Amino acid sequence: MIILKSKREIGLMKEAGRLVAQAHQIVRKMIEPGVSTEEIDVAVERFFEEQQAEPLFKGYPGETPFPAVTCMSLNEQVVHGIPNDEPLKAGDILSVDTGCRVNGWCGDAAWTYPVGDVDAPTQKLLRAGEEALNVAIEAVGKQKKWSVVAKQMMKVAKKNQFSLVEKFVGHGIGREMHEPPQVPNYTKEALKNEDFELQPGLVLAIEPMLNAGVADIRVLNDNWTVVTKDGKRSVHFEHTVALTEDGPIRLTEGVGR
Ligand code: MG
C-alpha cells in the first residue's frame, strides 16, 4: 500500500535529503584520478556517523549483506558496485548511490560523476541521464499517472539512441528506504496494471539508469555488482522527490552540484 506523507512529514524528510546531498558533495570533491572508491566510502561513512544518521546501504540484505555505505559503480557497472582500493583513472565515470535515515525518515540519491576529463560519447551519456531525471521530475508535477512520466524518460533515451535499464526501478520512500510503489523507468502494456496516480503526499526515489548500448544487464559473482551485458557504459541519476500541492520538491537538492 502506498503511504502518502503529510506536509509535516515531508518537512522531516528534508533533513535526510539534505544529509544525503551533503554526502554527495563530499564525494564530488574527493573524486579525482588516484583516489579509490573505498576512501570515498569511508569519508561518507564518517560523515553519516558525525551527523548521527543511519546509513541505509551497509548490511542491506542480499545473498551476502551489502558491505559499504555507498554503492560505487564504475564505467560499465550499472548499480550496486562495491567500493574497493583500485585508484580511479582519468576518463572513468563513477556512479555513486547512497542513503541515510535521520529522525526516522529516509533519503536516497545517486549521481554519475566524471573522473577528470571524459570523452565526448561519455559526456553525451551523462547529459542524457541527467536530462531523463529532470524531465521526470518536471513531469510528475504535471501528469496524473506515472506511466506518462516513464514514457517521457523513454523519449529522452530514444532520441539519444541510449537505452533505459528495465531490470531495476525507483521506489516509494519514507520511514523505509524501499516502500511501494515501484517506480519503473519504462512503460509496457503489461505494466499498465502497476501504474499509479501522481498525487500530493507521494514521495518517490526517481532513478533512471541509462546505458550507452543495450538495456540488458547481468550480475557479477560478488552477487551485487550489476554490469551492462555488452560492456558499454552506464549512468545513474536519482533524487528523492516529494509531490506537493505546490509542485514537486527535490528533497535531495544539491546532489551533483
Ligand atoms: Mg533508490
Short mmCIF file of C-alpha atoms and ligand atoms in Angstrom, two decimals:
data_model
loop_
_atom_site.label_atom_id
_atom_site.label_comp_id
_atom_site.label_asym_id
_atom_site.label_seq_id
_atom_site.Cartn_x
_atom_site.Cartn_y
_atom_site.Cartn_z
CA MET A 1 0.00 0.00 0.00
CA ILE A 2 1.24 3.46 -0.88
CA ILE A 3 1.75 5.65 2.19
CA LEU A 4 1.15 9.34 1.49
CA LYS A 5 3.12 11.80 3.63
CA SER A 6 1.74 14.88 5.35
CA LYS A 7 3.32 18.32 4.91
CA ARG A 8 4.94 17.91 8.31
CA GLU A 9 6.38 14.52 7.37
CA ILE A 10 7.74 15.86 4.10
CA GLY A 11 9.36 18.61 6.16
CA LEU A 12 11.05 15.95 8.28
CA MET A 13 12.23 14.09 5.19
CA LYS A 14 14.03 17.25 4.05
CA GLU A 15 16.63 16.70 6.77
CA ALA A 16 17.54 13.22 5.49
CA GLY A 17 17.59 14.59 1.95
CA ARG A 18 19.89 17.41 3.00
CA LEU A 19 22.38 14.99 4.59
CA VAL A 20 22.37 12.76 1.51
CA ALA A 21 23.06 15.83 -0.63
CA GLN A 22 25.93 16.83 1.68
CA ALA A 23 27.36 13.30 1.47
CA HIS A 24 27.33 13.67 -2.31
CA GLN A 25 29.15 16.98 -2.04
CA ILE A 26 31.90 15.20 -0.10
CA VAL A 27 32.00 12.57 -2.85
CA ARG A 28 32.14 15.15 -5.64
CA LYS A 29 35.06 16.97 -4.02
CA MET A 30 37.04 13.76 -3.47
CA ILE A 31 36.62 12.25 -6.93
CA GLU A 32 39.84 12.55 -8.93
CA PRO A 33 42.34 10.23 -10.59
CA GLY A 34 44.28 8.21 -7.99
CA VAL A 35 41.59 8.18 -5.29
CA SER A 36 39.94 4.85 -4.51
CA THR A 37 36.22 4.28 -4.09
CA GLU A 38 36.94 2.75 -0.67
CA GLU A 39 38.49 6.04 0.51
CA ILE A 40 35.40 7.93 -0.63
CA ASP A 41 33.11 5.39 1.04
CA VAL A 42 34.96 5.76 4.34
CA ALA A 43 34.54 9.55 4.18
CA VAL A 44 30.79 9.20 3.64
CA GLU A 45 30.53 6.67 6.47
CA ARG A 46 32.34 9.08 8.80
CA PHE A 47 30.04 11.94 7.74
CA PHE A 48 26.88 9.92 8.49
CA GLU A 49 28.35 8.93 11.85
CA GLU A 50 29.07 12.57 12.75
CA GLN A 51 25.52 13.51 11.79
CA GLN A 52 24.09 10.57 13.74
CA ALA A 53 22.41 9.41 10.56
CA GLU A 54 21.83 5.72 9.96
CA PRO A 55 23.41 4.55 6.69
CA LEU A 56 20.83 2.55 4.74
CA PHE A 57 23.03 0.59 2.35
CA LYS A 58 25.51 -1.08 4.72
CA GLY A 59 24.19 -4.50 5.71
CA TYR A 60 21.34 -4.33 3.17
CA PRO A 61 20.16 -7.92 2.89
CA GLY A 62 21.10 -9.96 -0.16
CA GLU A 63 22.90 -13.21 -0.85
CA THR A 64 25.56 -11.54 1.31
CA PRO A 65 24.79 -8.28 3.15
CA PHE A 66 25.95 -5.18 1.24
CA PRO A 67 29.36 -4.28 2.76
CA ALA A 68 29.52 -0.46 2.36
CA VAL A 69 27.55 2.75 2.95
CA THR A 70 27.74 3.69 -0.74
CA CYS A 71 27.31 1.84 -3.99
CA MET A 72 30.20 2.70 -6.30
CA SER A 73 29.59 1.61 -9.88
CA LEU A 74 32.39 2.26 -12.35
CA ASN A 75 32.00 2.65 -16.13
CA GLU A 76 30.07 -0.43 -17.37
CA GLN A 77 28.77 -1.10 -13.85
CA VAL A 78 25.12 -0.02 -13.63
CA VAL A 79 24.32 -0.14 -9.91
CA HIS A 80 25.29 -1.89 -6.65
CA GLY A 81 29.07 -1.79 -7.22
CA ILE A 82 31.17 -2.45 -4.11
CA PRO A 83 33.84 0.13 -3.12
CA ASN A 84 37.43 -1.16 -3.45
CA ASP A 85 41.03 0.05 -3.26
CA GLU A 86 41.59 0.44 -7.04
CA PRO A 87 42.56 4.01 -7.90
CA LEU A 88 40.17 5.90 -10.18
CA LYS A 89 41.56 6.86 -13.60
CA ALA A 90 41.00 9.96 -15.71
CA GLY A 91 38.25 9.26 -18.23
CA ASP A 92 36.32 6.93 -15.90
CA ILE A 93 32.77 7.60 -14.78
CA LEU A 94 31.63 6.69 -11.30
CA SER A 95 28.00 6.26 -10.23
CA VAL A 96 27.63 6.86 -6.52
CA ASP A 97 24.43 5.92 -4.71
CA THR A 98 23.83 6.42 -1.01
CA GLY A 99 21.06 6.91 1.52
CA CYS A 100 20.53 7.57 5.20
CA ARG A 101 17.80 7.73 7.81
CA VAL A 102 17.59 10.53 10.33
CA ASN A 103 14.82 11.14 12.89
CA GLY A 104 13.05 8.12 11.42
CA TRP A 105 12.92 9.33 7.81
CA CYS A 106 14.95 8.27 4.77
CA GLY A 107 16.69 9.99 1.87
CA ASP A 108 18.28 8.35 -1.18
CA ALA A 109 20.15 9.80 -4.17
CA ALA A 110 22.59 8.78 -6.89
CA TRP A 111 24.74 10.66 -9.34
CA THR A 112 27.26 9.72 -12.01
CA TYR A 113 30.46 11.75 -11.82
CA PRO A 114 33.17 12.12 -14.45
CA VAL A 115 36.73 11.41 -13.24
CA GLY A 116 38.94 14.07 -14.79
CA ASP A 117 38.10 14.62 -18.46
CA VAL A 118 35.82 12.12 -20.17
CA ASP A 119 35.36 11.56 -23.91
CA ALA A 120 32.52 13.11 -25.93
CA PRO A 121 30.28 10.00 -26.11
CA THR A 122 30.51 9.69 -22.32
CA GLN A 123 29.66 13.37 -21.89
CA LYS A 124 26.59 12.80 -24.04
CA LEU A 125 25.55 9.83 -21.90
CA LEU A 126 25.98 11.88 -18.70
CA ARG A 127 23.89 14.73 -20.12
CA ALA A 128 21.14 12.37 -21.27
CA GLY A 129 20.97 10.65 -17.87
CA GLU A 130 20.61 13.93 -16.05
CA GLU A 131 18.06 15.10 -18.61
CA ALA A 132 15.97 11.94 -18.12
CA LEU A 133 15.82 12.62 -14.38
CA ASN A 134 14.99 16.30 -14.85
CA VAL A 135 12.27 15.55 -17.40
CA ALA A 136 10.72 13.05 -14.97
CA ILE A 137 10.78 15.42 -12.01
CA GLU A 138 9.17 18.17 -14.05
CA ALA A 139 6.56 15.77 -15.39
CA VAL A 140 5.45 14.38 -12.01
CA GLY A 141 4.19 17.89 -11.22
CA LYS A 142 2.04 17.98 -14.36
CA GLN A 143 0.86 14.45 -15.13
CA LYS A 144 -1.79 12.34 -13.43
CA LYS A 145 -0.21 8.92 -13.98
CA TRP A 146 3.35 7.67 -13.55
CA SER A 147 3.29 5.75 -16.87
CA VAL A 148 3.14 9.06 -18.76
CA VAL A 149 6.26 10.24 -16.92
CA ALA A 150 8.10 7.00 -17.70
CA LYS A 151 7.19 7.45 -21.35
CA GLN A 152 8.86 10.87 -21.34
CA MET A 153 12.05 9.36 -19.91
CA MET A 154 11.97 6.75 -22.66
CA LYS A 155 11.78 9.57 -25.22
CA VAL A 156 14.99 11.10 -23.84
CA ALA A 157 16.77 7.75 -24.11
CA LYS A 158 15.44 7.09 -27.58
CA LYS A 159 16.36 10.45 -29.10
CA ASN A 160 19.95 9.87 -27.90
CA GLN A 161 19.95 6.22 -29.02
CA PHE A 162 20.60 5.04 -25.47
CA SER A 163 18.55 2.51 -23.51
CA LEU A 164 16.88 2.62 -20.10
CA VAL A 165 17.53 -0.27 -17.73
CA GLU A 166 14.29 -2.13 -17.05
CA LYS A 167 15.50 -4.66 -14.51
CA PHE A 168 15.86 -2.07 -11.72
CA VAL A 169 13.30 0.53 -10.75
CA GLY A 170 12.77 3.51 -8.49
CA HIS A 171 10.61 3.27 -5.39
CA GLY A 172 8.45 4.99 -2.84
CA ILE A 173 10.43 6.19 0.19
CA GLY A 174 9.55 7.32 3.69
CA ARG A 175 10.21 5.66 7.03
CA GLU A 176 11.67 2.83 4.94
CA MET A 177 14.02 3.31 2.01
CA HIS A 178 12.01 0.96 -0.20
CA GLU A 179 8.25 1.42 0.02
CA PRO A 180 5.52 0.88 -2.55
CA PRO A 181 5.03 1.84 -5.31
CA GLN A 182 7.65 0.50 -7.68
CA VAL A 183 8.70 3.31 -10.00
CA PRO A 184 9.80 1.83 -13.33
CA ASN A 185 11.72 3.86 -15.90
CA TYR A 186 9.80 2.41 -18.82
CA THR A 187 6.28 1.50 -19.84
CA LYS A 188 4.96 -1.68 -21.28
CA GLU A 189 1.48 -2.99 -21.89
CA ALA A 190 1.94 -5.49 -19.08
CA LEU A 191 2.87 -2.70 -16.72
CA LYS A 192 -0.41 -0.82 -17.05
CA ASN A 193 -1.83 -2.64 -14.03
CA GLU A 194 1.05 -1.41 -11.91
CA ASP A 195 0.58 2.23 -12.91
CA PHE A 196 -0.14 4.66 -10.08
CA GLU A 197 -1.66 8.03 -9.63
CA LEU A 198 0.53 11.05 -9.04
CA GLN A 199 -0.83 12.97 -6.06
CA PRO A 200 0.34 15.29 -3.29
CA GLY A 201 1.95 13.40 -0.42
CA LEU A 202 3.65 10.87 -2.66
CA VAL A 203 7.42 10.70 -2.09
CA LEU A 204 9.42 8.85 -4.73
CA ALA A 205 13.02 7.95 -5.41
CA ILE A 206 13.13 8.55 -9.16
CA GLU A 207 16.21 6.92 -10.62
CA PRO A 208 16.72 6.38 -14.34
CA MET A 209 19.71 4.22 -15.35
CA LEU A 210 20.79 4.87 -18.92
CA ASN A 211 23.02 2.51 -20.90
CA ALA A 212 25.12 3.56 -23.88
CA GLY A 213 24.34 0.21 -25.52
CA VAL A 214 21.71 -2.44 -24.83
CA ALA A 215 19.40 -2.39 -21.80
CA ASP A 216 20.41 -5.94 -20.77
CA ILE A 217 22.39 -6.39 -17.59
CA ARG A 218 23.98 -9.20 -15.61
CA VAL A 219 25.14 -9.60 -12.02
CA LEU A 220 28.80 -10.37 -11.20
CA ASN A 221 29.94 -13.22 -8.94
CA ASP A 222 30.05 -10.92 -5.91
CA ASN A 223 26.22 -11.18 -6.08
CA TRP A 224 25.87 -7.38 -6.06
CA THR A 225 27.61 -5.61 -8.92
CA VAL A 226 25.30 -5.12 -11.88
CA VAL A 227 27.03 -4.58 -15.23
CA THR A 228 25.81 -3.98 -18.77
CA LYS A 229 25.71 -7.16 -20.81
CA ASP A 230 27.58 -5.55 -23.72
CA GLY A 231 30.24 -3.92 -21.51
CA LYS A 232 29.26 -0.40 -22.60
CA ARG A 233 28.97 2.39 -20.08
CA SER A 234 26.00 3.20 -17.88
CA VAL A 235 24.90 6.22 -15.83
CA HIS A 236 22.52 6.57 -12.88
CA PHE A 237 20.82 9.74 -11.63
CA GLU A 238 18.44 9.73 -8.68
CA HIS A 239 16.66 12.25 -6.48
CA THR A 240 14.20 11.76 -3.64
CA VAL A 241 11.21 13.83 -4.77
CA ALA A 242 8.13 14.87 -2.78
CA LEU A 243 4.91 15.71 -4.64
CA THR A 244 3.10 18.65 -3.03
CA GLU A 245 0.17 20.96 -3.85
CA ASP A 246 2.79 23.46 -4.99
CA GLY A 247 4.60 21.00 -7.27
CA PRO A 248 7.48 18.56 -6.88
CA ILE A 249 10.25 19.25 -4.34
CA ARG A 250 13.70 17.68 -4.70
CA LEU A 251 14.41 16.63 -1.12
CA THR A 252 17.97 15.72 -2.12
CA GLU A 253 18.59 19.04 -3.92
CA GLY A 254 22.31 19.78 -4.16
CA VAL A 255 23.42 16.32 -5.24
CA GLY A 256 25.93 16.58 -8.09
CA ARG A 257 26.46 20.32 -7.55
MG MG B 1 16.98 4.35 -4.75
#
